[in-house]
mmCIF file of C-alpha atoms in Angstrom:
data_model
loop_
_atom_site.group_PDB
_atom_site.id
_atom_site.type_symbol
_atom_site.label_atom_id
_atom_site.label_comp_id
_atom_site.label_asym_id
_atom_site.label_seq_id
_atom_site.Cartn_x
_atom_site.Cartn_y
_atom_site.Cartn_z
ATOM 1 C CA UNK R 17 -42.746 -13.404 14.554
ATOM 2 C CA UNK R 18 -42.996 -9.862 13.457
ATOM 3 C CA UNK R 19 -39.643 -9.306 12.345
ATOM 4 C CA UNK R 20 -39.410 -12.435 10.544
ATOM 5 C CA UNK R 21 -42.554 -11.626 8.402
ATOM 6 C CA UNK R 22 -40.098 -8.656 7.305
ATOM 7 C CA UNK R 23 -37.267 -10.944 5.980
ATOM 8 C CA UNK R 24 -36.734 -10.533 2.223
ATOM 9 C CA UNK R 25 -35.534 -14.134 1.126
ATOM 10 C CA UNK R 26 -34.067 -12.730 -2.259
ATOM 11 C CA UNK R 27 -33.593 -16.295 -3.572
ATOM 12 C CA UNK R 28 -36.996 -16.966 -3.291
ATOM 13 C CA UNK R 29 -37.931 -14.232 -5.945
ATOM 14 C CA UNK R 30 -39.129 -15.504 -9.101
ATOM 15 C CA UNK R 31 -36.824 -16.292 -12.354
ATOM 16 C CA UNK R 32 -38.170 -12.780 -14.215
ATOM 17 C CA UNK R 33 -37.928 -10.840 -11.587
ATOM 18 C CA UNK R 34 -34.168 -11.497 -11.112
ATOM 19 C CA UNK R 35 -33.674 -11.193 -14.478
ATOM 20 C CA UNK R 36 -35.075 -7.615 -14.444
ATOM 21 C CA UNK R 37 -32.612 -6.730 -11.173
ATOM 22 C CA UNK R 38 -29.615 -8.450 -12.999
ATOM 23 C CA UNK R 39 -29.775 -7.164 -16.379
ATOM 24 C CA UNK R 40 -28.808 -3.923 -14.763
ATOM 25 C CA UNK R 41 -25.419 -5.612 -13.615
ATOM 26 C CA UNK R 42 -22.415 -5.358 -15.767
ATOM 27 C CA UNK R 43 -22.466 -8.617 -17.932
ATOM 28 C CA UNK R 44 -19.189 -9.846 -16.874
ATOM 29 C CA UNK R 45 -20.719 -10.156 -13.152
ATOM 30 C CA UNK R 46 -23.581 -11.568 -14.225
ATOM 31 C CA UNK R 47 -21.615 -14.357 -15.494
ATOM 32 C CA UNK R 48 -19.212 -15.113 -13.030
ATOM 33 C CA UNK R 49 -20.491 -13.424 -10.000
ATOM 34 C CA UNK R 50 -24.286 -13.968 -9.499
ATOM 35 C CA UNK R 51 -24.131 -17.790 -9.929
ATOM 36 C CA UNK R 52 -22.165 -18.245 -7.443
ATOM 37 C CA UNK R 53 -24.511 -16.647 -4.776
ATOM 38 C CA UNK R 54 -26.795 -19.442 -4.665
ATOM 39 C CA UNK R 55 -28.582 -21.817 -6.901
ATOM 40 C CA UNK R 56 -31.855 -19.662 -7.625
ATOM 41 C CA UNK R 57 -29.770 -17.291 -8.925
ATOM 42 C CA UNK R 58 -27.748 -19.076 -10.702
ATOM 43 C CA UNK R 59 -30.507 -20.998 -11.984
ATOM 44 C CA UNK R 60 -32.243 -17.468 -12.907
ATOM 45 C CA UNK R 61 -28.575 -16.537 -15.082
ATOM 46 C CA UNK R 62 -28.633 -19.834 -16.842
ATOM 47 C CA UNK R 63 -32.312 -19.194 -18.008
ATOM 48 C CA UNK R 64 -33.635 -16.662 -20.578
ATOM 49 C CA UNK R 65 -34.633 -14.077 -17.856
ATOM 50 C CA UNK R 66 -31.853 -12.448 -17.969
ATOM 51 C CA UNK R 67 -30.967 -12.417 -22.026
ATOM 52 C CA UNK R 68 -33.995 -11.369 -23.808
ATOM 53 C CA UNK R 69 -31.376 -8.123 -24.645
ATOM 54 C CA UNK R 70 -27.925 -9.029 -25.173
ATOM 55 C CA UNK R 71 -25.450 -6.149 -25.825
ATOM 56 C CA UNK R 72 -21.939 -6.952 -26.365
ATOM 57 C CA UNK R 73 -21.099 -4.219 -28.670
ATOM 58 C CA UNK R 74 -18.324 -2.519 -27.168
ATOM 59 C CA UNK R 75 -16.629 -5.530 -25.506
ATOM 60 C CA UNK R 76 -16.685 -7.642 -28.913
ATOM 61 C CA UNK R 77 -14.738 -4.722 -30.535
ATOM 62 C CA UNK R 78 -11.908 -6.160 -28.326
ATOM 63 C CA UNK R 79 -12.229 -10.206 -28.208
ATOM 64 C CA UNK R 80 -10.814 -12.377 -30.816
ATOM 65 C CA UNK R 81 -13.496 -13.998 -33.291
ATOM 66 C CA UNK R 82 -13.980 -17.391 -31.487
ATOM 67 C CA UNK R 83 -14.430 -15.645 -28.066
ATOM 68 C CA UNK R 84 -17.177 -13.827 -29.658
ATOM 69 C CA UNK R 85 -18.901 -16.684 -31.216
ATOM 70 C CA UNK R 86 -18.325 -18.940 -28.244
ATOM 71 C CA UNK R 87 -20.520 -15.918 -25.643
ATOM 72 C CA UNK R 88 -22.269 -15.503 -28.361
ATOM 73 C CA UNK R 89 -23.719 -19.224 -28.627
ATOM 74 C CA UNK R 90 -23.760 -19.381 -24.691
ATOM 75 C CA UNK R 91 -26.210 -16.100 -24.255
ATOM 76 C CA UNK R 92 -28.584 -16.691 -27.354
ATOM 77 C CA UNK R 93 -29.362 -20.442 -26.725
ATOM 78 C CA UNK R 94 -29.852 -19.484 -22.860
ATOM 79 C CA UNK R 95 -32.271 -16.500 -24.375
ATOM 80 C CA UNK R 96 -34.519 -19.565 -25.467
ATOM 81 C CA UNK R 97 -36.306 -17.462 -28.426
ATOM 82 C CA UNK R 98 -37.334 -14.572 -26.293
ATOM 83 C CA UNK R 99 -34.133 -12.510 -27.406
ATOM 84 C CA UNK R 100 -35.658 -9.157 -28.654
ATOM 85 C CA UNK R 101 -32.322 -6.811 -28.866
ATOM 86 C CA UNK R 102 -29.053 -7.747 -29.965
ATOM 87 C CA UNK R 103 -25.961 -5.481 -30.495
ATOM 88 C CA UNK R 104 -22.650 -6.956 -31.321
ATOM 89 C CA UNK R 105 -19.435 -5.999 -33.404
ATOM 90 C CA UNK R 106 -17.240 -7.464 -35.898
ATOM 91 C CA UNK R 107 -18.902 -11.061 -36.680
ATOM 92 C CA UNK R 108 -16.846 -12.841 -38.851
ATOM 93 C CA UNK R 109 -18.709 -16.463 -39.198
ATOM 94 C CA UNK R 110 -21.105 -16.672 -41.525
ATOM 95 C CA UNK R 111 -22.755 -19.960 -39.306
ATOM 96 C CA UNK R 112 -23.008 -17.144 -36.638
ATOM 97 C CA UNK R 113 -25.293 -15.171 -38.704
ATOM 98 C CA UNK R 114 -27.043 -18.237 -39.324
ATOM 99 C CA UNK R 115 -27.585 -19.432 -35.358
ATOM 100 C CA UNK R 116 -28.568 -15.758 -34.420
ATOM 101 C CA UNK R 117 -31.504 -15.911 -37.905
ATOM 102 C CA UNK R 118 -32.499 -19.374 -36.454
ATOM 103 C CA UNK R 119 -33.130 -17.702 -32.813
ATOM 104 C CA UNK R 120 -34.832 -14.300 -34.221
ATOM 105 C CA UNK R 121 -38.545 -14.871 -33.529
ATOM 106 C CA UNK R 122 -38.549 -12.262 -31.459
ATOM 107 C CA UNK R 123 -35.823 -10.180 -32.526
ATOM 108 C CA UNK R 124 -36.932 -6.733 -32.674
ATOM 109 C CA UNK R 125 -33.228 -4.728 -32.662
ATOM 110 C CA UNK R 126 -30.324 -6.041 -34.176
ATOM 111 C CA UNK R 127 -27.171 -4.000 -34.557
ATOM 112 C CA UNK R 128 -24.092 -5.692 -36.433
ATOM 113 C CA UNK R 129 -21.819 -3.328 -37.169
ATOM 114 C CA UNK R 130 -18.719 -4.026 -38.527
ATOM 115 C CA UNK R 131 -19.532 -7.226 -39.252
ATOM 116 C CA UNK R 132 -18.429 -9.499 -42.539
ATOM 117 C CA UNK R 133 -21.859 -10.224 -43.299
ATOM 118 C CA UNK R 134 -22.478 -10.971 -47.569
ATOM 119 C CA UNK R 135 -24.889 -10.149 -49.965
ATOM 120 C CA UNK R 136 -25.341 -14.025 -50.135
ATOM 121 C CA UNK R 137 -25.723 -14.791 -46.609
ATOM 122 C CA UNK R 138 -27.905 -11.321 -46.252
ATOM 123 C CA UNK R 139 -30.564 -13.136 -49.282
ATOM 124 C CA UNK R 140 -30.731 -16.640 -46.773
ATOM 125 C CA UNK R 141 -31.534 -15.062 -43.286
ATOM 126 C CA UNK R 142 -33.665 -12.425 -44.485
ATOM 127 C CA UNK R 143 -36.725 -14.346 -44.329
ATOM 128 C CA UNK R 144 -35.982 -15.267 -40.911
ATOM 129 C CA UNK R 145 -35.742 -11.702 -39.624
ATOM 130 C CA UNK R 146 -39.275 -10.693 -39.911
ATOM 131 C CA UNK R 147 -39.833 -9.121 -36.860
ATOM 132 C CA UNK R 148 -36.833 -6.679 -36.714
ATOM 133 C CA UNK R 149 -38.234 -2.937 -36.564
ATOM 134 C CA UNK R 150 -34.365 -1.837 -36.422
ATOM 135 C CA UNK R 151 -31.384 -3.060 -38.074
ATOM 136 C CA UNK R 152 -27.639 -1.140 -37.952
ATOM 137 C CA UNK R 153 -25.281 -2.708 -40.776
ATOM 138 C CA UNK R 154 -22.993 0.288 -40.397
ATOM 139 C CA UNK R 155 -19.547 0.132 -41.751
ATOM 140 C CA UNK R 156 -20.578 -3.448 -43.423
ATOM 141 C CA UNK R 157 -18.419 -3.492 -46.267
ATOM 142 C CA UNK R 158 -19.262 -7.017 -47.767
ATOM 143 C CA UNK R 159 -23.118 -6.146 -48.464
ATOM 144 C CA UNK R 160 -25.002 -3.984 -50.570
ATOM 145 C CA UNK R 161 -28.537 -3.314 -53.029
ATOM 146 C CA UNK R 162 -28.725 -7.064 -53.114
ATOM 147 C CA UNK R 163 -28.678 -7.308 -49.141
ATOM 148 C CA UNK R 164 -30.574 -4.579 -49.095
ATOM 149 C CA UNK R 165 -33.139 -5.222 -50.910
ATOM 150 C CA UNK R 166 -33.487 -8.698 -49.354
ATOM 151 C CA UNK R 167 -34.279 -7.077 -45.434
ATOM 152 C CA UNK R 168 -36.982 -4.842 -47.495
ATOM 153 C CA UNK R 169 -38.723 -7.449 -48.718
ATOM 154 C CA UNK R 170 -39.124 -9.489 -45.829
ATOM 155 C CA UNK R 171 -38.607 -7.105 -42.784
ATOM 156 C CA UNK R 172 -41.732 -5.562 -43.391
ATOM 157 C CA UNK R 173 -41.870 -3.385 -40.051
ATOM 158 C CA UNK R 174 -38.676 -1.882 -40.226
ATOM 159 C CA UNK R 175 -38.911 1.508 -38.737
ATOM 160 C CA UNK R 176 -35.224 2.188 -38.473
ATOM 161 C CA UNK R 177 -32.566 1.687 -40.270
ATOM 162 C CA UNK R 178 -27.975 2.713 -40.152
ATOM 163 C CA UNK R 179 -25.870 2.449 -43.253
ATOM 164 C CA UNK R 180 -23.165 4.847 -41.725
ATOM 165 C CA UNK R 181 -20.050 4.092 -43.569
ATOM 166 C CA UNK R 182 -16.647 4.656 -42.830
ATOM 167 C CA UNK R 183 -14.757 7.504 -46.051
ATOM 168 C CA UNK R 184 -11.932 5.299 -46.909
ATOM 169 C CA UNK R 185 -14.371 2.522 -46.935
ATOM 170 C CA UNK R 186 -16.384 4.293 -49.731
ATOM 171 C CA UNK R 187 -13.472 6.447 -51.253
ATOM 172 C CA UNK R 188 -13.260 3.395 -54.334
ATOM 173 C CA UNK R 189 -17.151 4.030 -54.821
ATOM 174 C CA UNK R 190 -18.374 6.155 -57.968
ATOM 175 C CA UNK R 191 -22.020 5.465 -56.293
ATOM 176 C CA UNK R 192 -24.078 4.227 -53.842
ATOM 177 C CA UNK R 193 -27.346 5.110 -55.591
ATOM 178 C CA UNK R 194 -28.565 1.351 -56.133
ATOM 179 C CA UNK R 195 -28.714 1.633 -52.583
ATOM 180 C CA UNK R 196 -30.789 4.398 -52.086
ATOM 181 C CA UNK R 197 -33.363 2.919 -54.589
ATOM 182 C CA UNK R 198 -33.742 -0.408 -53.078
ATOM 183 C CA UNK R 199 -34.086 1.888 -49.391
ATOM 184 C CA UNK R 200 -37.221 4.108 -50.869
ATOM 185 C CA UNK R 201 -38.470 0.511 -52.985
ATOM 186 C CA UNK R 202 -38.732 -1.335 -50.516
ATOM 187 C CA UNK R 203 -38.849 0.036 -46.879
ATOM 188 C CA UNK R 204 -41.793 2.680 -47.188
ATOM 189 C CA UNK R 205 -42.168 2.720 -43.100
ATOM 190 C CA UNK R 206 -39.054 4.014 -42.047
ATOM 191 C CA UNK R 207 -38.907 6.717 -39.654
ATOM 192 C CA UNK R 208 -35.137 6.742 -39.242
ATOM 193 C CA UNK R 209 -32.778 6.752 -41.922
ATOM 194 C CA UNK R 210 -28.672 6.861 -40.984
ATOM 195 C CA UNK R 211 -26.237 6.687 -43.859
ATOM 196 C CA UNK R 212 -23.507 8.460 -43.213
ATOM 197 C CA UNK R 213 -20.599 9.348 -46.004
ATOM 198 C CA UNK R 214 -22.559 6.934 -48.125
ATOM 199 C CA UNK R 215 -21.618 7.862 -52.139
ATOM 200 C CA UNK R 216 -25.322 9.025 -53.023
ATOM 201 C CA UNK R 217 -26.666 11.653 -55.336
ATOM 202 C CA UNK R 218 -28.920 14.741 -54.497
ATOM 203 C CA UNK R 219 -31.860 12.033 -56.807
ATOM 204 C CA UNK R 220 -31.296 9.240 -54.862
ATOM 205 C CA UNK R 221 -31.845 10.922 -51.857
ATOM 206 C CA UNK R 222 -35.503 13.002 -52.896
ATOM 207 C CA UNK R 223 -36.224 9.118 -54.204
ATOM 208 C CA UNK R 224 -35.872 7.876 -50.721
ATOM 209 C CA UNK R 225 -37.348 10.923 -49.302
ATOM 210 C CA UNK R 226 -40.304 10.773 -51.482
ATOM 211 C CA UNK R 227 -41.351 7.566 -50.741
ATOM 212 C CA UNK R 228 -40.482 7.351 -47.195
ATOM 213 C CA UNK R 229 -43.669 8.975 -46.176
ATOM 214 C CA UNK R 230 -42.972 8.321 -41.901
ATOM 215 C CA UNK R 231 -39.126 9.432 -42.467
ATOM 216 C CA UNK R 232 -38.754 11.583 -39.625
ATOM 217 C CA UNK R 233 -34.594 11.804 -39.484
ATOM 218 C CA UNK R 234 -31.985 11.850 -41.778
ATOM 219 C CA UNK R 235 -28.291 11.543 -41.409
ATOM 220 C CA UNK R 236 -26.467 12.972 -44.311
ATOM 221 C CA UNK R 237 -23.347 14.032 -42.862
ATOM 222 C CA UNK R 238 -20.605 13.076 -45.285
ATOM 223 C CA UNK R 239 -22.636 12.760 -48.602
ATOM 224 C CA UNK R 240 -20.962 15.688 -50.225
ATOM 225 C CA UNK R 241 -22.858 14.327 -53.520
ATOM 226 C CA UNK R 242 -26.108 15.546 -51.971
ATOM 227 C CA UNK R 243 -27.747 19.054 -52.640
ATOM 228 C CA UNK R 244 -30.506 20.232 -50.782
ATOM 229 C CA UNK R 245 -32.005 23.845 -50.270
ATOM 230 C CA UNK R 246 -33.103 24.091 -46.908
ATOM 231 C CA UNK R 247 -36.328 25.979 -47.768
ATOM 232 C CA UNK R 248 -37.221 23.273 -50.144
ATOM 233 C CA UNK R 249 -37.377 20.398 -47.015
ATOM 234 C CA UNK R 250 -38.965 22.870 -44.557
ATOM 235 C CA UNK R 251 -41.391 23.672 -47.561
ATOM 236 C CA UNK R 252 -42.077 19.894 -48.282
ATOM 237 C CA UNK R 253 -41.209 17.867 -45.840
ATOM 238 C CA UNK R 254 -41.698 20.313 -42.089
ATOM 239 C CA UNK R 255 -41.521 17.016 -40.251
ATOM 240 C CA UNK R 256 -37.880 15.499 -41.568
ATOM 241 C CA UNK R 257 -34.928 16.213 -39.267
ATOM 242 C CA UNK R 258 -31.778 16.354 -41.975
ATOM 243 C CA UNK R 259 -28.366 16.331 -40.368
ATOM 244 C CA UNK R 260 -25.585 17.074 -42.532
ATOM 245 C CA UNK R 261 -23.948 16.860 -45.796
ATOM 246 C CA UNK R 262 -21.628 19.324 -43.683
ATOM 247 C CA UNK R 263 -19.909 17.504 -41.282
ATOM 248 C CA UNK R 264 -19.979 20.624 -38.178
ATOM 249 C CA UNK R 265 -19.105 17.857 -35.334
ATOM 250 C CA UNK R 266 -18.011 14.593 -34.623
ATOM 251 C CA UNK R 267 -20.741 12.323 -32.611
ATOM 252 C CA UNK R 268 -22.648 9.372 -33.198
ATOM 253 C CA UNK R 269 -26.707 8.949 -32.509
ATOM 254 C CA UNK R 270 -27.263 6.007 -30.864
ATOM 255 C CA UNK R 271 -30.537 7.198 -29.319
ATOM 256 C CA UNK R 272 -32.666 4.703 -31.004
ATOM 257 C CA UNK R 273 -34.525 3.227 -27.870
ATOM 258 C CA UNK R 274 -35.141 6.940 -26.866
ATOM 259 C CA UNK R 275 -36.604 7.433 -30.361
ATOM 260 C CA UNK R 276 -38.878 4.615 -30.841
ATOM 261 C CA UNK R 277 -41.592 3.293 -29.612
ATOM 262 C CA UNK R 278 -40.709 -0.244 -31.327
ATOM 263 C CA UNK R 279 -37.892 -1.115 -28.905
ATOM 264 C CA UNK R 280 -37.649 -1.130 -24.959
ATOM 265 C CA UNK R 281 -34.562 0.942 -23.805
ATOM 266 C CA UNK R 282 -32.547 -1.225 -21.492
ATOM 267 C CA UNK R 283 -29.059 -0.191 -19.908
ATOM 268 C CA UNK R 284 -26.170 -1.253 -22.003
ATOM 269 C CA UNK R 285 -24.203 -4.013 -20.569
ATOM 270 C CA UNK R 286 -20.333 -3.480 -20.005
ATOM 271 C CA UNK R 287 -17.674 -5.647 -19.886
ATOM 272 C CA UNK R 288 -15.514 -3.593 -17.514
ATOM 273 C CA UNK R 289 -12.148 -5.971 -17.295
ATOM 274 C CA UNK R 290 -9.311 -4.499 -15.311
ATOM 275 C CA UNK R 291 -5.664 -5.179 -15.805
ATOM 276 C CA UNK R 292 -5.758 -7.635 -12.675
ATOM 277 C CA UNK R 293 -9.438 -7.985 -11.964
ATOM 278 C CA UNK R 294 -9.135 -11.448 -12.931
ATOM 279 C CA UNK R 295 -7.134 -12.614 -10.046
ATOM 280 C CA UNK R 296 -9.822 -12.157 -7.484
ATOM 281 C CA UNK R 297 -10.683 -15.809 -8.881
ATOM 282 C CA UNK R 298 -7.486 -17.361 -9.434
ATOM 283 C CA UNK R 299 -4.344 -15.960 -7.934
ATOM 284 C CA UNK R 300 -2.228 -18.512 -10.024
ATOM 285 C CA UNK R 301 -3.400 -17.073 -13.544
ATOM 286 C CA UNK R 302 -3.419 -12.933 -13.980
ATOM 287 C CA UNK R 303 -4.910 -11.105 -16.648
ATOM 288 C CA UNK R 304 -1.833 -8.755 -18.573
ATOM 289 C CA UNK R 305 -4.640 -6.298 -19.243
ATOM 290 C CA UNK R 306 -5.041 -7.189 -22.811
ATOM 291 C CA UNK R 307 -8.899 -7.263 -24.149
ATOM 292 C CA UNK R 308 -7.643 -8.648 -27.030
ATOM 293 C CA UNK R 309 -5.650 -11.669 -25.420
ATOM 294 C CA UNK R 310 -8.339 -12.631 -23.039
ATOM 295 C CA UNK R 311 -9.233 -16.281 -22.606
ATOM 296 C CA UNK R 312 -12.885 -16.009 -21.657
ATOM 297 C CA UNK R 313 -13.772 -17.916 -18.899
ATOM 298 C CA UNK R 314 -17.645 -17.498 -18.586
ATOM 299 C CA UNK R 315 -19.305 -19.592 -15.903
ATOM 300 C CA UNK R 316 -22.308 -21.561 -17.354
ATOM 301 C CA UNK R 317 -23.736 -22.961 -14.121
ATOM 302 C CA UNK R 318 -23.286 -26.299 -15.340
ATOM 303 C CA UNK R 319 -20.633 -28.423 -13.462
ATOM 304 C CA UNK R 320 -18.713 -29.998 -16.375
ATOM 305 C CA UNK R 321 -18.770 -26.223 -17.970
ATOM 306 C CA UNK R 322 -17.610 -25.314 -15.269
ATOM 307 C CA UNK R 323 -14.280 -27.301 -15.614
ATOM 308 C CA UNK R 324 -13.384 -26.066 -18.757
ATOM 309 C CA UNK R 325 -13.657 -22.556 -18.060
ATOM 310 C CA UNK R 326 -11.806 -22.517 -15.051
ATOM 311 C CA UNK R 327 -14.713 -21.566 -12.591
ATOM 312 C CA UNK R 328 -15.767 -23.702 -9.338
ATOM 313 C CA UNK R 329 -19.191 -25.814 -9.445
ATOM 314 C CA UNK R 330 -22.113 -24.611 -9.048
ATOM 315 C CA UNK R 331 -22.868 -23.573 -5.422
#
C-alpha cells in the first residue's frame, strides 16, 4: 500500500549512516541509550561507524585514570583503525600512549593535553604517528626538544601544532629555545603555531618564523622574552597572524577544524552527567553528582559486558 511505501524502518539504515546521525548524540547516550533501541543500532554503536572521532576532552578532565583508560580501550578498539580525531585529557599510562600509536593509521588530529606523556615514550610512538596533520601537547610538562624533535621527524604533514603552557609550569625555566629550534628544524609545513607563555627568545622565534614558510598564525601571548616590531612582520611576513606577547584577554583558540582543511569538523561529544541522571537506570544505585567518583558503567552491547557494568542484555 501507499502509505506503507512511506514507512521509514530506521533500523534498516545502513551501519555508516547511523553512525553519521549518532555521532551528533551526546556520547554518554550513545553508550547507554542507543543500544538498547534495537539490535541494528546497537550493532551500528558497537562498530567503528560511530568512533572514527572520539572526543572525550572535557569529560576526562573529571574521571579518575582507570576510567579513562578503560573508555578509552572500549572506543578505539571499536574504531577498528578508522579513528581519524582524538581529543582526550590527562593520560597518565604510558601503555595508553602505546595502544592509541598502535591504532593511529589513520589518525589525523590528536590532542593530549595535560597528559604525562615522556620524552622517552614521545621517541617510541613517533614513528607510528605518521599521518597526524595536528597534534596539541599543551601544558605537557614531562616532554620537550627531544619529543619534539621526534614528531618532526616522522610526522611529516604536520600542519598544526599547540605547545601552550601553563606560567607556573614554566616559571623554573631560564629557556625554552631548544624548543623553538627543533619546531623551525624540523616541521617546515606548519601553518599553525600555538605556544603560549612558552620561555622563548625574540631569536628563537624569527628562527621558527623564518623557516616556517606556510606559518600563517602565531600565538605568543605570554612570551614576555619575545620582541617584535610590528612593522617588521607586516613588512616581512603580511600573511602571519601574531597574537600576543601582551596578554589583552583571556580565551583559548580551539578553532582548528574551522582552520584547516586537513581535519573534518565534527560536533564535540559531551558527557552531560547530572547529579541523579543515573537513576533513570537503576533506582537502587544514585549518582552523588561527583564526576570525579563516577563508576563508569558503559554498555558494550555484549551480554557478559553487559553484567559487569551494570546494564541489561542486549535487546
Amino acid at each position: 500500500m501507499e502509505g506503507e511505501s512511506d514507512l521509514r524502518l530506521w533500523d534498516e539504515l545502513i551501519p555508516d549512516a547511523l553512525g553519521l546521525i549518532f555521532k551528533n548524540l551526546p556520547l554518554k547516550e550513545v553508550l547507554t541509550v542507543i543500544p538498547r533501541v534495537c539490535k541494528s543500532w546497537s550493532k551500528a554503536v558497537a562498530g567503528p561507524y560511530c568512533w572514527q572521532e572520539i572526543d572525550v576532552e572535557e569529560w576526562s578532565n573529571r574521571c579518575k585514570p582507570d576510567h579513562l583508560d578503560r573508555m578509552l580501550q572500549m572506543l578505539i578498539t571499536r574504531s577498528s583503525g578508522s579513528l581519524r580525531k582524538l581529543c582526550v585529557s590527562g593520560l597518565r599510562n604510558n601503555m595508553m600512549f602505546s595502544f592509541i600509536a598502535e591504532n593511529a593509521g589513520s589518525l589525523q588530529t590528536l590532542r593530549l593535553t595535560r597528559s604525562e606523556i615522556s620524552d622517552s615514550v614521545a621517541e617510541q610512538i613517533a614513528g607510528r604517528l605518521s599521518a597526524i596533520t595536528f597534534l596539541d601537547l599543551s601544558y605537557c610538562c614531562k616532554i620537550g626538544a627531544t619529543a619534539l624533535e621526534a614528531i618532526g621527524k616522522h610526522c611529516k604533514l604536520l600542519a598544526g601544532l599547540c605547545r601552550n603552557m601553563h606560567p607556573l609550569d614554566t616559571a623554573d625555566k631560564l629557556s625554552q629555545d631548544d624548543e623553538a629550534t627543533v619546531i623551525a628544524t624540523t616541521m617546515p609545513k606548519l601553518r599553525r603555531l600555538e605556544m603560549a607563555y612558552s620561555v622563548v627568545s625574540t631569536e628563537g622565534v624569527l628562527n621558527i618564523i623564518s623557516s616556517c614558510s606556510k606559518l600563517e598564525f602565531l600565538d605568543l601571548r605570554g612570551c614576555w622574552d619575545v620582541k617584535i616590531d610590528d612593522k617588521f612582520m607586516e613588512g616581512n611576513f603580511p600573511n602571519l597572524k601574531v597574537l600576543g606577547p601582551l596578554v589583552l584577554d583571556y580565551y583559548e583558540i580551539n578553532d582548528w577544524d574551522d582552520f584547516s582543511d586537513y581535519s573534518d569538523a565534527s560536533e564535540d561529544l559531551a558527557w552531560e552527567i547530572l547529579a541523579g541522571e543515573m537513576g533513570d537506570y537503576d533506582d537502587d544505585e544514585m549518582y552523588d553528582g561527583r564526576l570525579d567518583e563516577l563508576e563508569l558503567r558503559f554498555y558494550d552491547g555484549i551480554d557478559a559486558d553487559a553484567g559487569i557494568y551494570g546494564w541489561p542484555p542486549s535487546p
